[in-house]
Coordinates of C-alpha atoms in Angstrom, one line a residue:
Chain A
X122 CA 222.1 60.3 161.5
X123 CA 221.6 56.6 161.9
X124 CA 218.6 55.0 163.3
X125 CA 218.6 51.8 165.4
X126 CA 215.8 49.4 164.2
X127 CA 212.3 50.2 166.6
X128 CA 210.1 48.1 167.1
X129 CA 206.6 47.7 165.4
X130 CA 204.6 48.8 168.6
X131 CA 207.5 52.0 168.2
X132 CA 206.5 52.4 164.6
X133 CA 203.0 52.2 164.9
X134 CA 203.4 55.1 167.5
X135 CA 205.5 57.3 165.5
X136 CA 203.2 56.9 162.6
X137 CA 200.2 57.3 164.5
X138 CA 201.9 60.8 166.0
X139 CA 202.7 61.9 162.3
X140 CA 199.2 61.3 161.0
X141 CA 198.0 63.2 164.2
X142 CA 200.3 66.0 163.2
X143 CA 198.2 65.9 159.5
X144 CA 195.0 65.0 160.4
X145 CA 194.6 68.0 163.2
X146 CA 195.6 70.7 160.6
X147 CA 193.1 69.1 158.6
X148 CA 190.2 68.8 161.1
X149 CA 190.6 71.8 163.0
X150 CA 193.1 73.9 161.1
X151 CA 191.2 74.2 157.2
X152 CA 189.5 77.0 158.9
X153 CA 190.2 79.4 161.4
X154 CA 186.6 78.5 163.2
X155 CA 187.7 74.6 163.2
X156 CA 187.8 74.7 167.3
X157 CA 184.9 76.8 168.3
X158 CA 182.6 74.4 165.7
X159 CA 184.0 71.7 167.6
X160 CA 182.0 73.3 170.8
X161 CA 179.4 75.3 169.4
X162 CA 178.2 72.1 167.2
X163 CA 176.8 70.5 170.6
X164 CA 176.6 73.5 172.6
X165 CA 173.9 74.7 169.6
X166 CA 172.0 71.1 169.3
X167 CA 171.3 71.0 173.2
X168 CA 170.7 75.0 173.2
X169 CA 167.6 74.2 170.6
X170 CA 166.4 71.4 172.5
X171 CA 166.3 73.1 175.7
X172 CA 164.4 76.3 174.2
X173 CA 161.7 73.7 173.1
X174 CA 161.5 72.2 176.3
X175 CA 161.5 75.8 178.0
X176 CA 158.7 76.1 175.4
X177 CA 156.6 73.3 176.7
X178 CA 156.9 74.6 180.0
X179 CA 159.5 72.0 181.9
X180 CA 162.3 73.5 183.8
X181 CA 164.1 70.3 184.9
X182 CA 164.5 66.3 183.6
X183 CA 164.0 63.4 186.0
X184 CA 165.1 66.3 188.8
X185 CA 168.3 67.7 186.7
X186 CA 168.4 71.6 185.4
X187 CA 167.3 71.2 181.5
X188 CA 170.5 72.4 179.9
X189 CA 172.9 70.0 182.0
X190 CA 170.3 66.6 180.9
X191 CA 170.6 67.8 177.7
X192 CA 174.0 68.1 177.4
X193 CA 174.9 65.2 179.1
X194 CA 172.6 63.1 176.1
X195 CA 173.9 65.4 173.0
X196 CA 178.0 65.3 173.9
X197 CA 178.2 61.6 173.8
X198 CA 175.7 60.8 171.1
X199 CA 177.6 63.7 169.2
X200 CA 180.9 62.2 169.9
X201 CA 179.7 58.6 169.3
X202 CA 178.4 60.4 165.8
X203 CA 181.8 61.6 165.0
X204 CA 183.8 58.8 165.9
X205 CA 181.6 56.6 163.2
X206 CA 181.6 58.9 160.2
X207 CA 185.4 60.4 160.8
X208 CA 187.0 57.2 161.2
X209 CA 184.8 54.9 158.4
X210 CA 186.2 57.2 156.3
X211 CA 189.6 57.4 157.9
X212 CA 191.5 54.9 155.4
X213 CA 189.9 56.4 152.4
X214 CA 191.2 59.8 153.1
X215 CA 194.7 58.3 153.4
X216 CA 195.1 56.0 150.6
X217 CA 198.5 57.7 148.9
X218 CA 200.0 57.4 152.7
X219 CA 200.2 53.9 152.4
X220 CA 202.9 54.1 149.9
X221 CA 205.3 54.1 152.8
X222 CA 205.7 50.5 154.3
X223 CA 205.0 52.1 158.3
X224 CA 201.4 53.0 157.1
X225 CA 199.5 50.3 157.8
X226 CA 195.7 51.0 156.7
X227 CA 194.6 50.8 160.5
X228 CA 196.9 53.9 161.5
X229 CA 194.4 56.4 160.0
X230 CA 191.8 55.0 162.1
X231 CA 193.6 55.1 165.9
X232 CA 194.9 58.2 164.9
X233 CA 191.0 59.3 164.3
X234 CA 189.9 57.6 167.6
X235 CA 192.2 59.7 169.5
X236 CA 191.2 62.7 167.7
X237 CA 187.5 62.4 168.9
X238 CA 188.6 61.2 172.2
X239 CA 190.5 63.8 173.2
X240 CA 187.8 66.4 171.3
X241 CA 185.3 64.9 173.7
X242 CA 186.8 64.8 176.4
X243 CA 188.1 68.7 176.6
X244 CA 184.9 70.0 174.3
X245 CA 183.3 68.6 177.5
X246 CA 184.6 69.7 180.3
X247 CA 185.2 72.9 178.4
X248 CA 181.2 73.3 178.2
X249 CA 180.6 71.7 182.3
X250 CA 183.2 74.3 183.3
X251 CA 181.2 77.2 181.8
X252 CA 178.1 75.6 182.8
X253 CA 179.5 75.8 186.3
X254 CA 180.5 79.2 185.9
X255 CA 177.1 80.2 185.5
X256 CA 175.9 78.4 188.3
X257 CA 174.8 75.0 187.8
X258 CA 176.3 72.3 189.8
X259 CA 178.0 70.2 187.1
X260 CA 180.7 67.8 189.1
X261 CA 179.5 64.4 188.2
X262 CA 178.5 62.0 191.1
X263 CA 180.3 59.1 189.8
X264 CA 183.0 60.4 187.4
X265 CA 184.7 57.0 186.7
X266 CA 181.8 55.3 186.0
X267 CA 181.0 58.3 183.3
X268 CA 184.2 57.8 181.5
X269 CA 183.7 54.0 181.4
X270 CA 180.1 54.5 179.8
X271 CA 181.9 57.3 177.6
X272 CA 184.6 55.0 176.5
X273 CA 182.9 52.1 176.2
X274 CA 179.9 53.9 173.7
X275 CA 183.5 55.0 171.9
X276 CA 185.0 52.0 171.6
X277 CA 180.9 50.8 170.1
X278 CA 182.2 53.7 167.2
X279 CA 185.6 52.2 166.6
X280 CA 184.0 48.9 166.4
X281 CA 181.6 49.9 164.1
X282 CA 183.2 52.1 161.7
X283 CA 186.0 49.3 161.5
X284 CA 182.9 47.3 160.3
X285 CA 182.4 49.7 157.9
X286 CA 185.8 50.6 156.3
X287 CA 185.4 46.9 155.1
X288 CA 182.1 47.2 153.6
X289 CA 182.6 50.5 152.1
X290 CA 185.6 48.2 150.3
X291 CA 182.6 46.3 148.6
X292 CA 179.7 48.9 148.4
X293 CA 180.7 52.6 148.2
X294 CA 176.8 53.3 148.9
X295 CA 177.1 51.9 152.6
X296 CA 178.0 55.5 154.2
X297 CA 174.4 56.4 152.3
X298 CA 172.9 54.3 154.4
X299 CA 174.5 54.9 157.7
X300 CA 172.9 57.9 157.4
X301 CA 170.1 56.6 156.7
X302 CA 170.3 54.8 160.5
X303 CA 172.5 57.6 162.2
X304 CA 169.7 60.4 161.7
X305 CA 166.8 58.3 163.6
X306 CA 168.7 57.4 166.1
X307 CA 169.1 60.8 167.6
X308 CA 165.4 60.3 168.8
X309 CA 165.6 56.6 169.7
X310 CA 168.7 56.9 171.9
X311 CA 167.7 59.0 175.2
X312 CA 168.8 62.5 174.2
X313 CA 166.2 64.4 175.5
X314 CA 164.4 61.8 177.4
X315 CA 165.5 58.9 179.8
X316 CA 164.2 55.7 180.7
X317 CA 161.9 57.0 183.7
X318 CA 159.9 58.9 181.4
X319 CA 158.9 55.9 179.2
X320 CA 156.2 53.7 180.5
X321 CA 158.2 51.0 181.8
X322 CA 155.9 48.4 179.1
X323 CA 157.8 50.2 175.8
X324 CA 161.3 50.2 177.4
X325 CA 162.0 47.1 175.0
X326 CA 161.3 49.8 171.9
X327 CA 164.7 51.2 173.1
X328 CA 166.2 48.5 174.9
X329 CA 168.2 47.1 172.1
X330 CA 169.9 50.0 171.2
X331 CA 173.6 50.6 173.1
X332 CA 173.4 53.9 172.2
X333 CA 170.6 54.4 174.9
X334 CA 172.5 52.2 177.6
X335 CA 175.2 54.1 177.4
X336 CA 173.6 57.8 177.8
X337 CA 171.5 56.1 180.6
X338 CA 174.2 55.0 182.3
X339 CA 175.9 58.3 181.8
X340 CA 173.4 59.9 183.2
X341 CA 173.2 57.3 186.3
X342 CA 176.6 58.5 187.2
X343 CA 176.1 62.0 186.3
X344 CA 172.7 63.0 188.6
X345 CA 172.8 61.8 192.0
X346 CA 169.1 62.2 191.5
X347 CA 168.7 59.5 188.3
X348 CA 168.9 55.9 188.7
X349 CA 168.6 54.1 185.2
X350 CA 166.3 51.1 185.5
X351 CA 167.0 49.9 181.6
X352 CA 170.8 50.7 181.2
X353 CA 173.3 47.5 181.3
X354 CA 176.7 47.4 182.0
X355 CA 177.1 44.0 181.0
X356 CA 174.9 44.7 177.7
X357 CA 176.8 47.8 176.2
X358 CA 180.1 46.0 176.7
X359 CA 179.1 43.0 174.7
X360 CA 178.2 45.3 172.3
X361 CA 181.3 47.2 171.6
X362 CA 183.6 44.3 172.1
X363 CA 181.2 42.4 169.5
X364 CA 181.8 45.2 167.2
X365 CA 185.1 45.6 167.8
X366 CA 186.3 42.3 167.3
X367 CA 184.0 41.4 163.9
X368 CA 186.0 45.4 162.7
X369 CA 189.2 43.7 163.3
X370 CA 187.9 40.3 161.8
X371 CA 187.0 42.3 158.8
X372 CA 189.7 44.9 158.6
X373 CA 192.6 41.4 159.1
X374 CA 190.7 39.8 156.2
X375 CA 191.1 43.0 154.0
X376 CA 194.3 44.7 154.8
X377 CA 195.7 44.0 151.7
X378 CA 192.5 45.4 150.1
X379 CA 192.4 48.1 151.9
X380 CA 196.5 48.6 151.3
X381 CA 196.0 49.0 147.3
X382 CA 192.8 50.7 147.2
Chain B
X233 CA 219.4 40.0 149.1
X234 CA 216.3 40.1 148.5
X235 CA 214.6 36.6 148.6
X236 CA 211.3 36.4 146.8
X237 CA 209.8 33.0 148.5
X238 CA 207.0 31.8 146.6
X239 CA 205.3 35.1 145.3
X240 CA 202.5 35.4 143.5
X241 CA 200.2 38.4 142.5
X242 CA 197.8 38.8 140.4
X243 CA 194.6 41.6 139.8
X244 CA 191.0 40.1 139.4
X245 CA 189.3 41.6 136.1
X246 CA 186.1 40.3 134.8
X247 CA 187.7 37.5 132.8
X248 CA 189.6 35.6 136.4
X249 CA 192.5 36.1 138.0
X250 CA 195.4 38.0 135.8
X251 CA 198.7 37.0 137.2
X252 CA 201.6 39.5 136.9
X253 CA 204.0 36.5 139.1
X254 CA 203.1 33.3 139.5
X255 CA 204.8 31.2 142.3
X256 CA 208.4 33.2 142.1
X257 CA 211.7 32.1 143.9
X258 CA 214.6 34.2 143.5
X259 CA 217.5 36.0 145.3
X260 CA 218.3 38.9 144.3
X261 CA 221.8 40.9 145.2
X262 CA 221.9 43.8 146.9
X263 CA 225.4 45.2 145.8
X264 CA 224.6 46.2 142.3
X265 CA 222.2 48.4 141.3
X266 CA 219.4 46.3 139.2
X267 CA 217.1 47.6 136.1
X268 CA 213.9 46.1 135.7
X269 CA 212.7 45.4 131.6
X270 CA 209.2 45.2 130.5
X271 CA 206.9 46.2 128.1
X272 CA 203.9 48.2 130.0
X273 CA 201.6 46.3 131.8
X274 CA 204.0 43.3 132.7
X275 CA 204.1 44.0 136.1
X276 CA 207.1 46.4 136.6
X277 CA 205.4 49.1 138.7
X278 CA 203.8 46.4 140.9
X279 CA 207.2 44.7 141.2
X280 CA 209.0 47.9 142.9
X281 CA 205.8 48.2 145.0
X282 CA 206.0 45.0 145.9
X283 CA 209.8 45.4 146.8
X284 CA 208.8 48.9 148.7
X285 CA 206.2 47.5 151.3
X286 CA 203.6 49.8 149.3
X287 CA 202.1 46.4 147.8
X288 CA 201.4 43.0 148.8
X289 CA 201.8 39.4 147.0
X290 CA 198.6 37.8 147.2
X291 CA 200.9 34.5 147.9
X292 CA 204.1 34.2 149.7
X293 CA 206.6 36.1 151.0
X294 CA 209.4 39.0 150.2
X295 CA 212.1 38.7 152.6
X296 CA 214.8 41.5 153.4
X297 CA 217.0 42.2 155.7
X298 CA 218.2 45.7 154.3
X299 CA 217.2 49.1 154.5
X300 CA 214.9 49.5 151.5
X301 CA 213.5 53.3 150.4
X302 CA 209.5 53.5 149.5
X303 CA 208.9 53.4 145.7
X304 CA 209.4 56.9 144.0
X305 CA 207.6 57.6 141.1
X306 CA 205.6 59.9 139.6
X307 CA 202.7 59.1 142.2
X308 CA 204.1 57.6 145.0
X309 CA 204.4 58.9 148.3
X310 CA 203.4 62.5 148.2
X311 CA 199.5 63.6 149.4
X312 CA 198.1 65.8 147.2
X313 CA 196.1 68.2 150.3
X314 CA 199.3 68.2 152.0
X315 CA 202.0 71.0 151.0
X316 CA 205.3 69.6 150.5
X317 CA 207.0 70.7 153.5
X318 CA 204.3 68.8 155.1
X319 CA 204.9 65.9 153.6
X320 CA 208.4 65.8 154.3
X321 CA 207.2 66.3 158.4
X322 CA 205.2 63.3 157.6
X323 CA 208.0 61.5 156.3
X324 CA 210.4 62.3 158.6
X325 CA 207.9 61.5 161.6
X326 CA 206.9 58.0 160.1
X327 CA 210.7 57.3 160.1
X328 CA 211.2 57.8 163.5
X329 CA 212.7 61.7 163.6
X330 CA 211.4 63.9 166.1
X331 CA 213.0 67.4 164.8
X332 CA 211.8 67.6 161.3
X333 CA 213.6 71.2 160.7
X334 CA 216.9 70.1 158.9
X335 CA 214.8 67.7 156.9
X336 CA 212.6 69.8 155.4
X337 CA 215.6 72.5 154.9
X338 CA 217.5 70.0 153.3
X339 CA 214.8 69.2 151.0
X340 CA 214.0 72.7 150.5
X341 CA 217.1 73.9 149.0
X342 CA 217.4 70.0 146.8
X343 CA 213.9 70.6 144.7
X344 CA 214.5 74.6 144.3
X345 CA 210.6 75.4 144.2
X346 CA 210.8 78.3 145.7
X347 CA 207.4 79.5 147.7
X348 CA 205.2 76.4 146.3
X349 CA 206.8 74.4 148.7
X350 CA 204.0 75.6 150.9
X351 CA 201.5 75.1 148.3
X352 CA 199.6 71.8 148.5
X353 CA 201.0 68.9 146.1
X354 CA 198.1 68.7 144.1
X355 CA 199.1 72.3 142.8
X356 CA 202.2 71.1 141.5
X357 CA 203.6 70.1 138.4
X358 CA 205.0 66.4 137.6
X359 CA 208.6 68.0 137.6
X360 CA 207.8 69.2 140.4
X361 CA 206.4 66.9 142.1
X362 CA 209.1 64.4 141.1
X363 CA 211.8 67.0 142.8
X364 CA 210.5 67.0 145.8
X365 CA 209.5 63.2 146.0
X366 CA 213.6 62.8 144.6
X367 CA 214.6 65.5 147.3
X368 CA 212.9 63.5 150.0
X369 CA 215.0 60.4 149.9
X370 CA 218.0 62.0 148.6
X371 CA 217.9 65.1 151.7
X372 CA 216.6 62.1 154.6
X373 CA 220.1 60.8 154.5
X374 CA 218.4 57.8 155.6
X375 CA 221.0 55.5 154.2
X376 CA 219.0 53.5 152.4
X377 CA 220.4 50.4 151.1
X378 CA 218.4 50.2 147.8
X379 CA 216.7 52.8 146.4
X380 CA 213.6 52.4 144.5
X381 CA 213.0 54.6 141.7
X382 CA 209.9 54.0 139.1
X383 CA 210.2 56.1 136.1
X384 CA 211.5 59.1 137.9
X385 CA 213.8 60.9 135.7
X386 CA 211.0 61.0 133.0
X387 CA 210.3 64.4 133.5
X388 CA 212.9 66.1 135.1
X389 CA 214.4 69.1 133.2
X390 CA 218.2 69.0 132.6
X391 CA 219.6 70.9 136.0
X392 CA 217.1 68.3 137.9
X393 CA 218.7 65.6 136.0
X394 CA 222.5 66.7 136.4
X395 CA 221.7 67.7 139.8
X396 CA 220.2 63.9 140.7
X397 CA 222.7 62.2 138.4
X398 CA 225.7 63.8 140.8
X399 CA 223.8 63.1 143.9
X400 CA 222.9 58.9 143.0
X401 CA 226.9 58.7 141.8
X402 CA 227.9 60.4 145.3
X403 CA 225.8 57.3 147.4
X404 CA 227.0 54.7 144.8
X405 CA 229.4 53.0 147.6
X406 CA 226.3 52.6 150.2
X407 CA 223.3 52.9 147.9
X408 CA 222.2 50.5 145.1
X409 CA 219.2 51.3 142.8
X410 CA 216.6 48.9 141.8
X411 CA 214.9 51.1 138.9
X412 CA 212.6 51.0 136.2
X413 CA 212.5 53.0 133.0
X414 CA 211.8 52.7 129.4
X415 CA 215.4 55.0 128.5
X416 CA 217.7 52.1 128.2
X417 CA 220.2 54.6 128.1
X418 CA 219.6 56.1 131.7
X419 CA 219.5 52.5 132.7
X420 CA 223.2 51.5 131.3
X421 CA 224.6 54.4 133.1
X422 CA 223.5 53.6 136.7
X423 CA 222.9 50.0 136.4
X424 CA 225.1 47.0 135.9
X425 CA 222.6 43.8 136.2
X426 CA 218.8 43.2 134.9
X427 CA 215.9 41.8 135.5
X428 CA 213.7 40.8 132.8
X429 CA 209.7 40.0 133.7
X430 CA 208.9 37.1 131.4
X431 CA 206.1 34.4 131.5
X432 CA 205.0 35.8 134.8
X433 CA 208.5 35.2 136.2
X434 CA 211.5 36.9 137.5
X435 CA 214.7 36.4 135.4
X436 CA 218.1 37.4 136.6
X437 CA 221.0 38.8 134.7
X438 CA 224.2 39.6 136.4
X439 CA 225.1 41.5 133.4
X440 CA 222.8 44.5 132.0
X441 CA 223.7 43.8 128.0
X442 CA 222.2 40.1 128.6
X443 CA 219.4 41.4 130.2
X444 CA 218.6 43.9 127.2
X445 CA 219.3 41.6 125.3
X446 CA 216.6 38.9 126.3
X447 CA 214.1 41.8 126.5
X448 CA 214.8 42.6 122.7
X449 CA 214.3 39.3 121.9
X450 CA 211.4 38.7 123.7
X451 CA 209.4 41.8 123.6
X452 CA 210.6 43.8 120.3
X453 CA 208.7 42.8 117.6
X454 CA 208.5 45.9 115.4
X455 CA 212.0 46.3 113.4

């Protein structure tokens, strides 16, 4: 069977489709569990949250059923999670793939971002449908503007675990230390608060942090009832295209580090 | 032809830059099969790498317009968590094919494994291994114009070896070899020019004898 010559944007895609093909099996298939972690993980986080808030006695967030704020600041801080550690080490886990000249180093890394995209996106709606099944009214008010915050706090992990498939080149300690920042943020980025119940005078305490705009602007197209006054469009866009574009800076510098590892 | 424009490499260690090539221009022909001589750690692996997209110069360009295979070798190519009728799905997806099944049949039946083609590759042995890397190119049918092979045949037992020998001669018309091994005698039988890595360079020898010659000369020392 001869082949007719494709094209690199045609190779990239069939390389990207075989890795899928590995990488699922991997992820999901090593054990039989692999897809119920995938939505008991979150499911379990916001369940113990929302037992400690029954605990202290509140019933509803900035005028939204417990469980449903919960879950709408635990799914994409989970997913944002993911996409960092799963594709920093993406070209690592690959490294005797790139003896074939279609395996560019970067393969490993869309083929990871798809993974957690698609994972989010289903492990999602998968928990709002059985939310709605038991009752709560789950259909987002502004469902476009919740996949742009969603994509765009994704695209923030792509950026910044392009960032650091270059450093981990240099320092094989740097995934210590991303750690090391990943575990505080879980408190620092409007999980299980939001904006409105902050006095408005330490909103710069969180304001930096894209991680927050992005669940407060979820959440401001989730509730009909919750209008963020800190989260930025314009703000969490600079930041993942920032990120983004330094990760490719970096990763065009290395490839042929990252080629020969 | 292969056109080698300007190539350098070289590794960093502690003591500066260790160049393998150093500013290379060269054509090499594609319608004979080609050994490559060296004494270890000239430069021979990185050379097929090189010439198998696995491996980058650090300077300059290596310019093709034929169908060259990936570098097969002892480690090349095959994942060790992957089984290896996995990797031949990866393979086979990477080169474009959407049905894998013949594929992996084909390479099935070639390295004779039996059930650990389903284990993963790490379980393997390097005979093993090497059958199933060799039953990958060989079963893809991908018409190849040059094959790379690095050391391959080193640990093959003898059916492996008749069974490869019969398959290389059946391509011969389509298929040239660019191969390295230390058995000069496995490299007289399929090859008929030579390269000899000297002084960080490339030099070509239409003729094999020449080419084993220079590399006696150069590199043999102990009588």
């Amino acid at each position: 069977m001869a082949q007719q010559k494709r094209s690199s944007l045609q190779i990239t895609k069939d390389t990207v489709h075989a890795l899928l093909m590995r990488e699922l099996k991997t992820r999901f298939g090593s054990s039989k569990l692999g897809y119920f972690w995938a939505i008991a993980e979150p499911v379990a986080q916001a369940s113990i949250l929302a037992i400690i808030m029954t605990i202290i006695g509140k019933s509803s967030l900035a005028g939204v059923p417990v469980a449903l704020f919960l879950i709408s600041g635990v799914m994409p801080f989970k997913a944002f999670n993911k996409t960092v550690t799963q594709l920093s080490v993406g070209i690592s886990s690959n490294t005797a793939l790139f003896a074939y000249r279609q395996v560019s180093p970067i393969d490993p890394i869309l083929t990871r971002l798809v993974i957690e995209l698609a994972t989010f996106f289903i492990v999602y709606m998968i928990i709002l449908g059985v939310m709605a099944w038991l009752g709560l009214d789950v259909w987002p008010q502004d469902l476009l503007a919740l996949i742009s915050a969603s994509l765009l706090l994704l695209l923030l992990g792509f950026g910044i675990a392009l960032c650091m498939s270059s450093a981990l080149l240099y320092w094989q300690d740097a995934n210590k230390l991303l750690g090391m920042v990943m575990t505080p943020m879980f408190f620092i980025s409007g999980i299980f608060f939001c904006a409105t119940m902050v006095p408005a005078k330490y909103w710069y305490l969180f304001a930096w942090n894209p991680i927050f705009h992005a669940i407060e602007l979820s959440r401001d197209a989730f509730f009909a009832s919750y209008t963020t006054p800190v989260g930025s469009w314009g703000y969490l866009a600079l930041t993942s295209l920032s990120f983004v574009t330094v990760g490719l800076m970096l990763y065009r510098v290395n490839r042929i580090r990252f080629a020969t590892l | 032809m292969i056109q080698f424009e300007n190539v350098s490499k070289y590794y960093p260690t502690k003591q500066g830059r260790r160049y393998v090539l150093k500013e290379v221009n060269i054509t090499l022909p594609t319608d004979v099969s080609i050994a490559i001589l060296g004494p270890n750690g000239v430069g021979k692996s990185t050379l097929v790498r090189m010439l198998g997209g696995a491996d980058y110069p650090n300077k300059g360009d290596i310019v093709s317009d034929k169908k060259i295979s990936w570098p097969l070798g002892l480690q090349g190519g095959l994942q060790g968590s992957m089984s290896g009728r996995e990797n031949c799905r990866f393979v086979a997806r990477i080169h474009g094919y959407k049905d894998t099944k013949e594929i992996e049949q084909k390479v099935y039946e070639f390295a004779e494994i039996g059930a650990y083609f389903d284990e993963p590759v790490k379980s393997y042995s390097s005979g093993m291994r090497s059958r199933v890397a060799f039953g990958l190119t060989m079963a893809f049918d991908f018409d190849f114009d040059v094959l790379l092979i690095d050391e391959l045949g080193a640990v093959g037992d003898a059916n492996f070896r008749k069974k490869s020998q019969t398959l290389l001669e059946s391509k011969f018309e389509t298929t040239k070899l660019i191969m390295v091994s230390h058995s000069m005698g496995e490299l007289r039988k399929y090859c008929q020019a030579g390269i000899v890595i000297k002084n960080q360079n490339l030099e070509f020898f239409p003729n094999l004898e020449d080419a084993i010659q220079e590399y006696e000369d150069t590199y043999v020392t102990a009588k």
